[in-house]
Short mmCIF file of C-alpha atoms and ligand atoms in Angstrom, two decimals:
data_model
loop_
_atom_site.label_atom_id
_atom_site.label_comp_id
_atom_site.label_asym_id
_atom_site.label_seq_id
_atom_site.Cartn_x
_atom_site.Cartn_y
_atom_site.Cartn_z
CA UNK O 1 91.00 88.14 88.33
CA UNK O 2 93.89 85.53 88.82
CA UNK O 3 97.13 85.81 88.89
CA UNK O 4 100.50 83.76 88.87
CA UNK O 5 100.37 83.92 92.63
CA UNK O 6 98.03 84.85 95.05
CA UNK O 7 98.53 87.68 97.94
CA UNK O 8 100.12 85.54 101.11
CA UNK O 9 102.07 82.52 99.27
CA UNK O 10 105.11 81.62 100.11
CA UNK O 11 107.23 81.13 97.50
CA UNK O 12 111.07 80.72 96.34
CA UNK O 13 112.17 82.88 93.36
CA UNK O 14 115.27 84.14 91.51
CA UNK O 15 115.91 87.58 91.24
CA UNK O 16 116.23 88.84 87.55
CA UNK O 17 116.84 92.33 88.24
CA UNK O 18 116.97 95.80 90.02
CA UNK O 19 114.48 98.45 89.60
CA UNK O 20 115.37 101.88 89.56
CA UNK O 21 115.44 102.31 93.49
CA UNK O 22 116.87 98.94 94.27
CA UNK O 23 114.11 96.65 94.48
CA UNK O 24 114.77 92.90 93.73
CA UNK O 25 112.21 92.22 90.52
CA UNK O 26 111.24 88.50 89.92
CA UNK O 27 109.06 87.08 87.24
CA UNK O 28 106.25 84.46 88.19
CA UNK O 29 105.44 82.91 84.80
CA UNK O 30 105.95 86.25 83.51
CA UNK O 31 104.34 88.32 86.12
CA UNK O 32 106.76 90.85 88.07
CA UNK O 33 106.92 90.76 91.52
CA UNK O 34 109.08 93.36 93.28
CA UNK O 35 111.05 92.75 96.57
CA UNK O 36 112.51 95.16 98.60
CA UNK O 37 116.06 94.35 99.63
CA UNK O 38 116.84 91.32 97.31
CA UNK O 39 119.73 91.46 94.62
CA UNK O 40 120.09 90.54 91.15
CA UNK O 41 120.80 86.61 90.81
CA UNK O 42 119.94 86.05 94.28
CA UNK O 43 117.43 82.98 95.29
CA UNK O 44 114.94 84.20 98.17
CA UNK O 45 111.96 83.06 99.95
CA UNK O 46 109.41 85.42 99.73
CA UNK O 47 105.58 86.35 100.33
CA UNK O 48 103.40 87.62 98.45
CA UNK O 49 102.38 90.86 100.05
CA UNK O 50 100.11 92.71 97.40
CA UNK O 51 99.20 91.67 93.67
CA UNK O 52 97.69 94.25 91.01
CA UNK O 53 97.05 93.72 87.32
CA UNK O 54 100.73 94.11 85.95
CA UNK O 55 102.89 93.17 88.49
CA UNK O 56 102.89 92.98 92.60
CA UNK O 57 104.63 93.63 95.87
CA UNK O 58 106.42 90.45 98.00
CA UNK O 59 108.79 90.54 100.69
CA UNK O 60 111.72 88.75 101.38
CA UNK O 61 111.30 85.94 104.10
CA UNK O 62 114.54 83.94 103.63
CA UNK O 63 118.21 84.49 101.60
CA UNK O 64 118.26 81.12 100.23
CA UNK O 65 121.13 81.86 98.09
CA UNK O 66 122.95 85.30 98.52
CA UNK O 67 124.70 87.32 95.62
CA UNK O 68 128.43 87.52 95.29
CA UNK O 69 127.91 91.50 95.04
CA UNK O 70 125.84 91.17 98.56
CA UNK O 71 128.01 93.46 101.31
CA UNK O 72 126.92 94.45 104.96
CA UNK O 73 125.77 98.20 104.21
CA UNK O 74 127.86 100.23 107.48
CA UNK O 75 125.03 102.08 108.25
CA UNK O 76 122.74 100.93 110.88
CA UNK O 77 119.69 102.63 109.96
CA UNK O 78 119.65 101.50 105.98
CA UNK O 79 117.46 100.50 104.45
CA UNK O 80 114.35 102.47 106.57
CA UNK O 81 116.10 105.64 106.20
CA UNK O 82 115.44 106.49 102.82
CA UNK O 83 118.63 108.47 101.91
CA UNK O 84 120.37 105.31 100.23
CA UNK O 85 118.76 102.50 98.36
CA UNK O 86 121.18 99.87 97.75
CA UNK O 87 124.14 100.45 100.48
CA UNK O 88 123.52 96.59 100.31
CA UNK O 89 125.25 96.09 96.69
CA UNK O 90 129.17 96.10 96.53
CA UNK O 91 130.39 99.86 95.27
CA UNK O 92 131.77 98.16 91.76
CA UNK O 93 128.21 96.12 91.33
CA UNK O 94 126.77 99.69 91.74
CA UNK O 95 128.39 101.12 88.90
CA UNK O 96 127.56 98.36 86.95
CA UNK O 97 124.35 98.15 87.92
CA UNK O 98 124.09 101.75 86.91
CA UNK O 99 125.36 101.23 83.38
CA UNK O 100 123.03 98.42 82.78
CA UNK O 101 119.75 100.64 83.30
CA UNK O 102 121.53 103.34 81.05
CA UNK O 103 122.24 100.62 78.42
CA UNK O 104 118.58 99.53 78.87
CA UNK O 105 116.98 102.69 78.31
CA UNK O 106 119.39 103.92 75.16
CA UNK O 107 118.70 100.36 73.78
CA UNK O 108 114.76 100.43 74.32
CA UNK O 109 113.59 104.16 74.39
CA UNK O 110 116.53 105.58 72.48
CA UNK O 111 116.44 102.65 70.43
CA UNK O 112 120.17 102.93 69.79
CA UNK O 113 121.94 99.47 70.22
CA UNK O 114 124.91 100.39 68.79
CA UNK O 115 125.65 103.91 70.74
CA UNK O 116 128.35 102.97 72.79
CA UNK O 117 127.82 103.54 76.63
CA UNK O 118 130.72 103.72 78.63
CA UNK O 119 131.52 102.67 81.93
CA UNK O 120 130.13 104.52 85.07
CA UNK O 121 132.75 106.73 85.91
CA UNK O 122 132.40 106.58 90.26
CA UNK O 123 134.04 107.51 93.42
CA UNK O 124 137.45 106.29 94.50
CA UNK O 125 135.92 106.63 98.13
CA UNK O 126 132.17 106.32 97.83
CA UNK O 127 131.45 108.14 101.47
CA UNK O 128 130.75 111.77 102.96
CA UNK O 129 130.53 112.88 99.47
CA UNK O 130 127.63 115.01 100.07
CA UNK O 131 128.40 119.11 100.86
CA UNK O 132 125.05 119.75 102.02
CA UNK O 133 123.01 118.15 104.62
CA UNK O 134 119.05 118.90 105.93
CA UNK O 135 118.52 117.82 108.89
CA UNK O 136 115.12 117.59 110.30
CA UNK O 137 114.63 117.99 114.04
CA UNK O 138 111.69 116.29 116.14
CA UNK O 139 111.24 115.29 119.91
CA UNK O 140 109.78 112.18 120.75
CA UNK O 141 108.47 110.84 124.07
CA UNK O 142 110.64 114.09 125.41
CA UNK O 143 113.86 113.62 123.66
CA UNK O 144 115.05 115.43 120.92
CA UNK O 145 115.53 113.17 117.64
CA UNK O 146 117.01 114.25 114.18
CA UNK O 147 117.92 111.97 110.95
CA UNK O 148 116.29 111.94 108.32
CA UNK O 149 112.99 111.35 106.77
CA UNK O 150 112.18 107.61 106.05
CA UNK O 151 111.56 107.15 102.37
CA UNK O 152 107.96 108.84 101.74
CA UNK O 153 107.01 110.24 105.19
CA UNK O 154 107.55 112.60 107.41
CA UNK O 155 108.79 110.39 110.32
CA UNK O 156 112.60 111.05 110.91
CA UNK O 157 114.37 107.61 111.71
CA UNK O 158 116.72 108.81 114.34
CA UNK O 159 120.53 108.57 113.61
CA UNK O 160 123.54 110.56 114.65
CA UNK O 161 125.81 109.47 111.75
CA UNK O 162 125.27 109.94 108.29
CA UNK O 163 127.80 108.15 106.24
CA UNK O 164 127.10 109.94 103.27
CA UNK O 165 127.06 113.59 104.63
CA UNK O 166 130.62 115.65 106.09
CA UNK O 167 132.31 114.40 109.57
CA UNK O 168 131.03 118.16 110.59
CA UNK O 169 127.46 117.67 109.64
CA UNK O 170 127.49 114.43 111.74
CA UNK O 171 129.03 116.86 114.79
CA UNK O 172 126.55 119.91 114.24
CA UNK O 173 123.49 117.15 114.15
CA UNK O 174 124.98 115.10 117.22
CA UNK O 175 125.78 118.17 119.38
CA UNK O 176 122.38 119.83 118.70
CA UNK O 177 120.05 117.09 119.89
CA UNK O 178 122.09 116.68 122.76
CA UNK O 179 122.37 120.30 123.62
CA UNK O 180 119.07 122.23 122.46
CA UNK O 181 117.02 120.65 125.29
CA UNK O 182 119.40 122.32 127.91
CA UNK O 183 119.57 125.67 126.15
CA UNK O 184 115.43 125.72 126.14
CA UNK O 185 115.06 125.37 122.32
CA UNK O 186 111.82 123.38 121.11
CA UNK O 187 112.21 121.39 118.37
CA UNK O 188 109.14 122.73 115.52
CA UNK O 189 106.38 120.33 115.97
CA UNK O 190 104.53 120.29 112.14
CA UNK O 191 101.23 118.96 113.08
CA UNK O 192 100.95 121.99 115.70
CA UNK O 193 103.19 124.23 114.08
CA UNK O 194 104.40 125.21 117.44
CA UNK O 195 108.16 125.10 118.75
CA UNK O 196 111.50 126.65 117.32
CA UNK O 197 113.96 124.72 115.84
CA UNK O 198 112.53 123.60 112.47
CA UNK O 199 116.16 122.15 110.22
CA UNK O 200 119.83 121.94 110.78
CA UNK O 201 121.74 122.89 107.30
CA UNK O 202 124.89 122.43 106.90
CA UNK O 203 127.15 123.37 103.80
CA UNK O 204 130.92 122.75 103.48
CA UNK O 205 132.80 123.72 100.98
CA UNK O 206 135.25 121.09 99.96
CA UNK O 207 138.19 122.87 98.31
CA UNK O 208 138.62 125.46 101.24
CA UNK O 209 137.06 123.40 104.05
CA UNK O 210 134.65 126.55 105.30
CA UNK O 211 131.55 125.08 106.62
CA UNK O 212 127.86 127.07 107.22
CA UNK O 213 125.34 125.99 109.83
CA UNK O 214 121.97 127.21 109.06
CA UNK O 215 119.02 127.19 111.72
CA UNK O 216 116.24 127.42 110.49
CA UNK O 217 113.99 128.36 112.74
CA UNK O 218 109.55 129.04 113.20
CA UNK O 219 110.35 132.76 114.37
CA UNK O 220 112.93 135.15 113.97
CA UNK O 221 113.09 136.57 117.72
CA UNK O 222 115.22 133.74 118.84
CA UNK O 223 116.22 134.23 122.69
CA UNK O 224 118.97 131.41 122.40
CA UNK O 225 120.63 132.55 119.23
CA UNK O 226 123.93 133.97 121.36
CA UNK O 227 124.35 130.42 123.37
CA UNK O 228 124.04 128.26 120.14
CA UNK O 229 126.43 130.29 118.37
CA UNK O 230 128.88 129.97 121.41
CA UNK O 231 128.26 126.59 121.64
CA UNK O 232 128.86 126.10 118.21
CA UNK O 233 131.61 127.90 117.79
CA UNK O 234 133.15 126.08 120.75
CA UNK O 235 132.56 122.44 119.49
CA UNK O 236 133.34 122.79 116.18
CA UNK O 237 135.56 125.51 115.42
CA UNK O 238 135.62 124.75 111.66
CA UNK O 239 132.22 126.31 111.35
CA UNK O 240 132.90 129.41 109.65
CA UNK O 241 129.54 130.91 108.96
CA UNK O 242 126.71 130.56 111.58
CA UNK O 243 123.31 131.66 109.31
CA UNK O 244 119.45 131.67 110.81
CA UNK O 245 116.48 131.54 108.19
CA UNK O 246 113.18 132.16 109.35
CA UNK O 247 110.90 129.94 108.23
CA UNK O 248 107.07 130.76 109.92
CA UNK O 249 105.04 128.77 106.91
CA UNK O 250 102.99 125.63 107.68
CA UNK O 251 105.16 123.92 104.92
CA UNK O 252 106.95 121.26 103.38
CA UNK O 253 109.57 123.94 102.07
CA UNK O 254 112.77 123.71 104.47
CA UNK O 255 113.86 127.04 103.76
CA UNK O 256 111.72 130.76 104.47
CA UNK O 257 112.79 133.92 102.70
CA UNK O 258 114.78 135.76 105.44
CA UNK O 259 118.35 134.83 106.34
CA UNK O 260 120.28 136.78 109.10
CA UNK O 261 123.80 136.50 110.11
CA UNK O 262 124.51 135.32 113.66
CA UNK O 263 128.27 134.27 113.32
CA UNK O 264 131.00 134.95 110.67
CA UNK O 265 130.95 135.68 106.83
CA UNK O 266 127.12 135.40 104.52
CA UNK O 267 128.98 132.81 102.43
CA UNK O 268 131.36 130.24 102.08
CA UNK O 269 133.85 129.93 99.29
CA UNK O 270 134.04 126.88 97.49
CA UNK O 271 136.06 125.89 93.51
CA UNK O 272 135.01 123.70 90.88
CA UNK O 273 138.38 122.96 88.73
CA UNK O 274 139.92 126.66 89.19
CA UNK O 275 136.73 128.58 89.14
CA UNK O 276 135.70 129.88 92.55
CA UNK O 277 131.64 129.85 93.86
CA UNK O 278 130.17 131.85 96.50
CA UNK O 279 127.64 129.63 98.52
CA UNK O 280 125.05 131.73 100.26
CA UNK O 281 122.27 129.49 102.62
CA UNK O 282 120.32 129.22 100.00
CA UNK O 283 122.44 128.99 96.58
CA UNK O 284 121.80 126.04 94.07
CA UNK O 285 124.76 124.08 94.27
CA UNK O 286 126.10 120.66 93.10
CA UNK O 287 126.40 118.08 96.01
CA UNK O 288 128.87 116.34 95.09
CA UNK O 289 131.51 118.59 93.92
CA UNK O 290 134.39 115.59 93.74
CA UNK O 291 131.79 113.74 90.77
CA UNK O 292 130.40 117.03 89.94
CA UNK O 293 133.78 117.96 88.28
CA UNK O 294 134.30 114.59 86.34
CA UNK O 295 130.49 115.35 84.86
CA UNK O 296 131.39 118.76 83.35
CA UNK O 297 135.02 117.43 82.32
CA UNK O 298 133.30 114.97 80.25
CA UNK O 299 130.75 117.57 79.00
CA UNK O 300 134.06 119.85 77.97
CA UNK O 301 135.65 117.18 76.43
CA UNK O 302 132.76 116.44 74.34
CA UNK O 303 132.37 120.01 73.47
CA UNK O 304 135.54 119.84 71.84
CA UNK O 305 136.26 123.86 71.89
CA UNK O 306 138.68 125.30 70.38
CA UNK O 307 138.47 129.08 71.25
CA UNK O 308 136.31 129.96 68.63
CA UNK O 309 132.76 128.65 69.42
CA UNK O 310 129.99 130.44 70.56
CA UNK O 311 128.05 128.40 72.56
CA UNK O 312 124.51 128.02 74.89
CA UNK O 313 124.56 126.39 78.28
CA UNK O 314 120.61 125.67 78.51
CA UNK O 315 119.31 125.46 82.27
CA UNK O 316 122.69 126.67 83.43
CA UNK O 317 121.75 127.06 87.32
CA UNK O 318 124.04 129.40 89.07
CA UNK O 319 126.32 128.98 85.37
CA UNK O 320 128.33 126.37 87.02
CA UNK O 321 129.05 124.73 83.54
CA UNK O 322 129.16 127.92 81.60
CA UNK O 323 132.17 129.23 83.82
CA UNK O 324 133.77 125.76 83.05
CA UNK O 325 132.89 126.06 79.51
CA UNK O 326 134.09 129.88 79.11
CA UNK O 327 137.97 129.86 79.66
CA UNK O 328 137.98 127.38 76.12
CA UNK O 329 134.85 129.14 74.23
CA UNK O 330 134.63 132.12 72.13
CA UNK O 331 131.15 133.41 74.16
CA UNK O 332 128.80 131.42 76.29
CA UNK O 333 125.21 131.75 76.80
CA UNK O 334 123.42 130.60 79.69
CA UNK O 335 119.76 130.83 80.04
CA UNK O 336 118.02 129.36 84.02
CA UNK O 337 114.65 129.75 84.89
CA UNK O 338 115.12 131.26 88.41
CA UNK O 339 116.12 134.58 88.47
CA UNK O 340 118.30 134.38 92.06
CA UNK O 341 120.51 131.52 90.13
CA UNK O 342 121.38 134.31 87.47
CA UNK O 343 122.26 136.21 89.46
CA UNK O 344 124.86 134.17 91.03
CA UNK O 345 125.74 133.18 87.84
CA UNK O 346 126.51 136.99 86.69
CA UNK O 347 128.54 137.31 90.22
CA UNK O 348 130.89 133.94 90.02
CA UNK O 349 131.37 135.43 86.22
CA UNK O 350 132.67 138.52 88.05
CA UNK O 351 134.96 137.04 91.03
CA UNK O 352 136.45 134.94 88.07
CA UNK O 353 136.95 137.68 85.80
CA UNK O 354 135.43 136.03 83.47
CA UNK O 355 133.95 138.26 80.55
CA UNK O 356 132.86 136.11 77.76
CA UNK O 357 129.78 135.17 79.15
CA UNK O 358 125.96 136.42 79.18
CA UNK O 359 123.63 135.35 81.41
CA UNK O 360 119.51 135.81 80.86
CA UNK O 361 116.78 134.39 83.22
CA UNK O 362 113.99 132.79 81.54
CA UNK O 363 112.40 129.22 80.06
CA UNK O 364 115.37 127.53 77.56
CA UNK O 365 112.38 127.04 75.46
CA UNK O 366 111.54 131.02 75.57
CA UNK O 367 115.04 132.47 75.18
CA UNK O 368 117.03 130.66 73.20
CA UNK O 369 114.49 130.63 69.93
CA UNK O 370 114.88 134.64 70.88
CA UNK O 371 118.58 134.62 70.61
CA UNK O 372 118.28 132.84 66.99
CA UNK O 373 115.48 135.69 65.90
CA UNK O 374 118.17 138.24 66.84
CA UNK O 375 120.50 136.69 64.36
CA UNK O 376 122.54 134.88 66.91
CA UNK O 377 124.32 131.48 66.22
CA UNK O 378 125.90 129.08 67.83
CA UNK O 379 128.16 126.05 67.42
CA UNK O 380 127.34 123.95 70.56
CA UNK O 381 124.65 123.59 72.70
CA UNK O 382 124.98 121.94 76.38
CA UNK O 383 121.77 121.25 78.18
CA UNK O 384 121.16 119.83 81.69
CA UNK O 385 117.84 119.62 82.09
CA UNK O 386 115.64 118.80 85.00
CA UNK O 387 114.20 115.32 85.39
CA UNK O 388 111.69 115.61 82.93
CA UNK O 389 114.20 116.27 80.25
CA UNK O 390 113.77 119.03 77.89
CA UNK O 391 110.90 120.96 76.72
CA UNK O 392 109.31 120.00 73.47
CA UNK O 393 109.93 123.58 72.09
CA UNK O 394 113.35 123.56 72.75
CA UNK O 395 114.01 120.24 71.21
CA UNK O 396 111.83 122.15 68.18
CA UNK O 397 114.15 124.69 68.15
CA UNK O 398 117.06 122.51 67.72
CA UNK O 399 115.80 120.87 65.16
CA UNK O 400 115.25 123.96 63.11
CA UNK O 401 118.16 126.12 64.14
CA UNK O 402 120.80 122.54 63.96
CA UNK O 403 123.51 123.76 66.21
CA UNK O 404 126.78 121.46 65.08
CA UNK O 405 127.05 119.73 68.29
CA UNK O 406 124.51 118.77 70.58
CA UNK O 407 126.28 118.22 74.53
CA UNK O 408 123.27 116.49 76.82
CA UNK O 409 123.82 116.46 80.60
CA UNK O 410 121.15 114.35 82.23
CA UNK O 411 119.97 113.39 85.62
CA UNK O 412 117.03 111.05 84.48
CA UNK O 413 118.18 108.40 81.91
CA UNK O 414 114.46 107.10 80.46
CA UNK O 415 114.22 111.39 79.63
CA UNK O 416 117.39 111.69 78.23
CA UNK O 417 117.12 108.44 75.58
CA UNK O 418 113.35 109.67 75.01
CA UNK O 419 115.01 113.23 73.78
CA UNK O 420 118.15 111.45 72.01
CA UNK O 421 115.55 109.66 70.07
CA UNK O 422 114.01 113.02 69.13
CA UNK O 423 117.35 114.11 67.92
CA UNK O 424 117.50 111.42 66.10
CA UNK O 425 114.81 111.49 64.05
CA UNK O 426 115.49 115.45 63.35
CA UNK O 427 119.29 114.25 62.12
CA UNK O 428 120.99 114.09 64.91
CA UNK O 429 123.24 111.20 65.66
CA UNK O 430 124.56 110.06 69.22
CA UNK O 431 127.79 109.48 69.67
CA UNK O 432 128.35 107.66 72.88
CA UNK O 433 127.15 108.30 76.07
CA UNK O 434 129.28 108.55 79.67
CA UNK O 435 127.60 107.66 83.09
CA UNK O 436 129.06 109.50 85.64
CA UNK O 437 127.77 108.40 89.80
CA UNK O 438 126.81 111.49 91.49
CA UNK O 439 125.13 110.17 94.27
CA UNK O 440 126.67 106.27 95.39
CA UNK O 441 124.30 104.30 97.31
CA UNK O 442 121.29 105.80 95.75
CA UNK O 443 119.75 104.41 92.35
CA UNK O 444 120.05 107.54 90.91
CA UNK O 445 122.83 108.17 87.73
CA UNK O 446 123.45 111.07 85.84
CA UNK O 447 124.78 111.07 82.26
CA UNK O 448 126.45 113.30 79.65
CA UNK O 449 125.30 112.06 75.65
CA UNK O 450 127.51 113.41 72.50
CA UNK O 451 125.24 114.37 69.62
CA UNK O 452 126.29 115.71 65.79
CA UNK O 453 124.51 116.09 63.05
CA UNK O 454 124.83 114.00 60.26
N1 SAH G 501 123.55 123.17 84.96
C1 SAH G 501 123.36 123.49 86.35
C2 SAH G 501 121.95 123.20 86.88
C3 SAH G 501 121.23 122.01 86.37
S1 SAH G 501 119.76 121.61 87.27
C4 SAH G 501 124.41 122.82 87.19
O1 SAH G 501 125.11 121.92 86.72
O2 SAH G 501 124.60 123.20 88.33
C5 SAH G 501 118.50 122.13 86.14
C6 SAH G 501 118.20 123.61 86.18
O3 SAH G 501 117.19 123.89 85.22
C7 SAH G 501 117.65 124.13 87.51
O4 SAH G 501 118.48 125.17 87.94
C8 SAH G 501 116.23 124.65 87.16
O5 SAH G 501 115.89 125.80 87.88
C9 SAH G 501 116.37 124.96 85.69
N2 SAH G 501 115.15 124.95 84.87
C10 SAH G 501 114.05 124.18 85.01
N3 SAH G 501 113.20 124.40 83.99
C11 SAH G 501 113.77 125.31 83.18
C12 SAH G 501 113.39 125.93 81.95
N4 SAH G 501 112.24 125.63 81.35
N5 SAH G 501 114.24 126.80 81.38
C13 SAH G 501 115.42 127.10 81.96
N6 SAH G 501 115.84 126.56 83.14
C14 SAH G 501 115.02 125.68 83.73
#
């Protein structure tokens, strides 16, 4: 078969565009080509590294002509760390760059040209947004590294800073590799699943500033477990909870099921707006609480309550947006697949005093056609789906039961147009859609959608 270009040219092409984690895309009489590292507009000397049927791989030899947007990314392991895809676009080309893909995908999948989409709402400081860091520990040719992984692997790229991730997660990770060795704690080797130390985790809690450390560590007898603590306590005295989870699996899964105390309080206490969470090791909870409160402002807003609306929060986690939603609703019902998350949810209902909620574990698809059979109605329904977006039968069940106003939260904006345009076609119309940047420096963008019926 033959192609525009062949694998090992050396060519010079214009960048047309940004796929969804940051690679430069070029078209060679209409064939893509992608290019790690290369921005929109840019000129660039590449070669041609790999060519399939629909499109191939280059890499970037030469910036021939660099974007305006271009900026020196401040961390020195980016881009083979694979935390952050494009540190190397300005923050403000970011947020555009994120509100072009949503446009794209309402326009093409949603096929909804006219649906307004807003402007990304970001970060007045882009940095150490992140309130929970997992940190991977590893020794190498008898030193202790830690970082994190590079992007599809296992192989940590060694770092002490994280620019994304708290000033006391950088400390905890620093002061462990240089310690651990000296205290006689292995670092968990995976291939032999022999040694101690498998993660660092550390949660902070942004409102109150109380900070966890989690070890997570092969076995639970854990000689050592007195001099970390004391060393921890010593070096960075804002750690208020000192947690170990045992973790003896040969697996990818960071955490095991047991957690014991070895320092301070089980939890750490952070709020969302005026509604106060209880973090335990191993709670779901939003990383970036700053962005995380803009997101369900925006769904709020769009809910329009009044006080007298009885309403579902579908997928509703630890009931993070149902709490939010409660203080302006009549009732709220939130439905989560994983039973631990209801829980929490029924407990942050409680230390709020919040009574106007109800709380059921189970599939959104499952429950919520249950809640109509039992003669339930509602006015508004808020779902924030997983990636894939939301299941068939629930989008069947909206369709028949045609709540007034549909509220969608998404992390994945190809699933989210795919469902508006299901929506659509039932009698739903969207009315505009809000990006919101959860995570700067990744590709990723999250989005709340307005629906009504007609
Ligand atoms: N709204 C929450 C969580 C959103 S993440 C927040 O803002 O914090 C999506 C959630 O959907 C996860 O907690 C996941 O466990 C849950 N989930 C996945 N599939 C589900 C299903 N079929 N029914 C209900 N919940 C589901």
């Amino acid at each position: 078969m033959s192609f525009a270009v062949n694998k090992n040219d050396r060519i010079e092409v214009k960048i047309e565009d940004l796929t969804h984690d940051g690679a430069g895309v070029a078209k060679v009489d209409g064939y893509p080509l992608f290019i790690p590292g290369a921005l929109s507009g840019e000129t660039v000397s590449i070669q041609v590294l790999k060519t399939l049927k629909n499109y191939g791989f280059a890499k970037m030899l030469d910036l021939i002509e660099p974007s305006e947007d271009r900026v020196i990314p401040p961390c020195h392991v980016f881009p083979t760390c694979g935390g952050c895809q494009i540190q190397h676009l300005s923050y403000e080309a970011q947020l555009t760059q994120k509100r072009k893909t949503v446009r794209s995908v309402i326009d093409r999948i949603a096929k909804l040209p006219d649906v307004p989409v807003h402007e990304v709402k970001g970060m007045d400081d882009p940095w150490r947004y992140r309130n929970k860091s997992q940190i991977p520990f590893d020794t190498e040719n008898g030193r202790v590294i830690t970082g994190f992984y590079k992007s599809r692997t296992h192989q940590i790229v060694d770092t002490d800073v994280c620019l994304i991730q708290t000033t006391e997660a950088d400390e905890l990770m620093a002061l462990l590799k240089r310690k651990i060795q000296q205290l006689g704690i292995e670092t968990y080797n995976e291939k032999t699943h022999q040694g101690m130390l498998r993660h660092l985790i550390v949660r902070k809690a942004r409102q109150t500033g109380q900070v966890m450390a989690v070890l997570v560590t092969r076995q639970k007898k854990f000689p050592q477990k007195q001099a970390v603590v004391d060393l921890i306590r010593q070096e960075v005295p804002e750690v208020t909870s000192i947690m170990q989870n045992i973790n003896f699996a040969n697996t990818n899964v960071i955490m095991g099921n047991e957690t014991v105390n070895l320092y301070g309080k089980d939890i750490i206490i952070d709020r969302i707006g005026d509604i106060e969470f209880e973090i335990s090791a191993r709670s779901f909870y939003q990383v970036n609480p700053v962005q995380t409160e803009v997101l369900y402002q925006q769904a709020l807003d769009y809910a329009g309550l009044t006080g007298n609306e009885t309403v579902i929060d579908a997928y509703c986690g630890i009931g993070t947006i149902s709490l939010f939603l409660a203080k302006q609703a009549k009732e709220v019902y939130g439905v989560e697949i994983v039973p631990q998350a209801i829980k929490d949810a029924k407990r942050n209902a409680e230390v709020n005093g919040i009574t106007n909620t109800h709380f059921e574990a189970g599939a959104a698809e499952d429950i919520i056609p249950k809640w109509y059979a039992e003669g339930k109605r509602f006015d508004v329904l808020v779902v924030d789906p997983p990636r894939k977006g939301c299941d068939e039968k629930l989008l069947e069940t909206i369709l028949e039961y045609k709540p007034k106003k549909v509220v969608y939260v998404s992390c994945n904006p190809g699933t989210l147009a795919r469902d508006l345009r299901i929506l659509e076609d039932g009698g739903y119309r969207t009315k505009e859609v809000q990006p919101v940047d959860m995570f700067p420096h990744s590709s990723h963008v999250e989005c709340v959608a307005f629906m009504e019926r007609k």
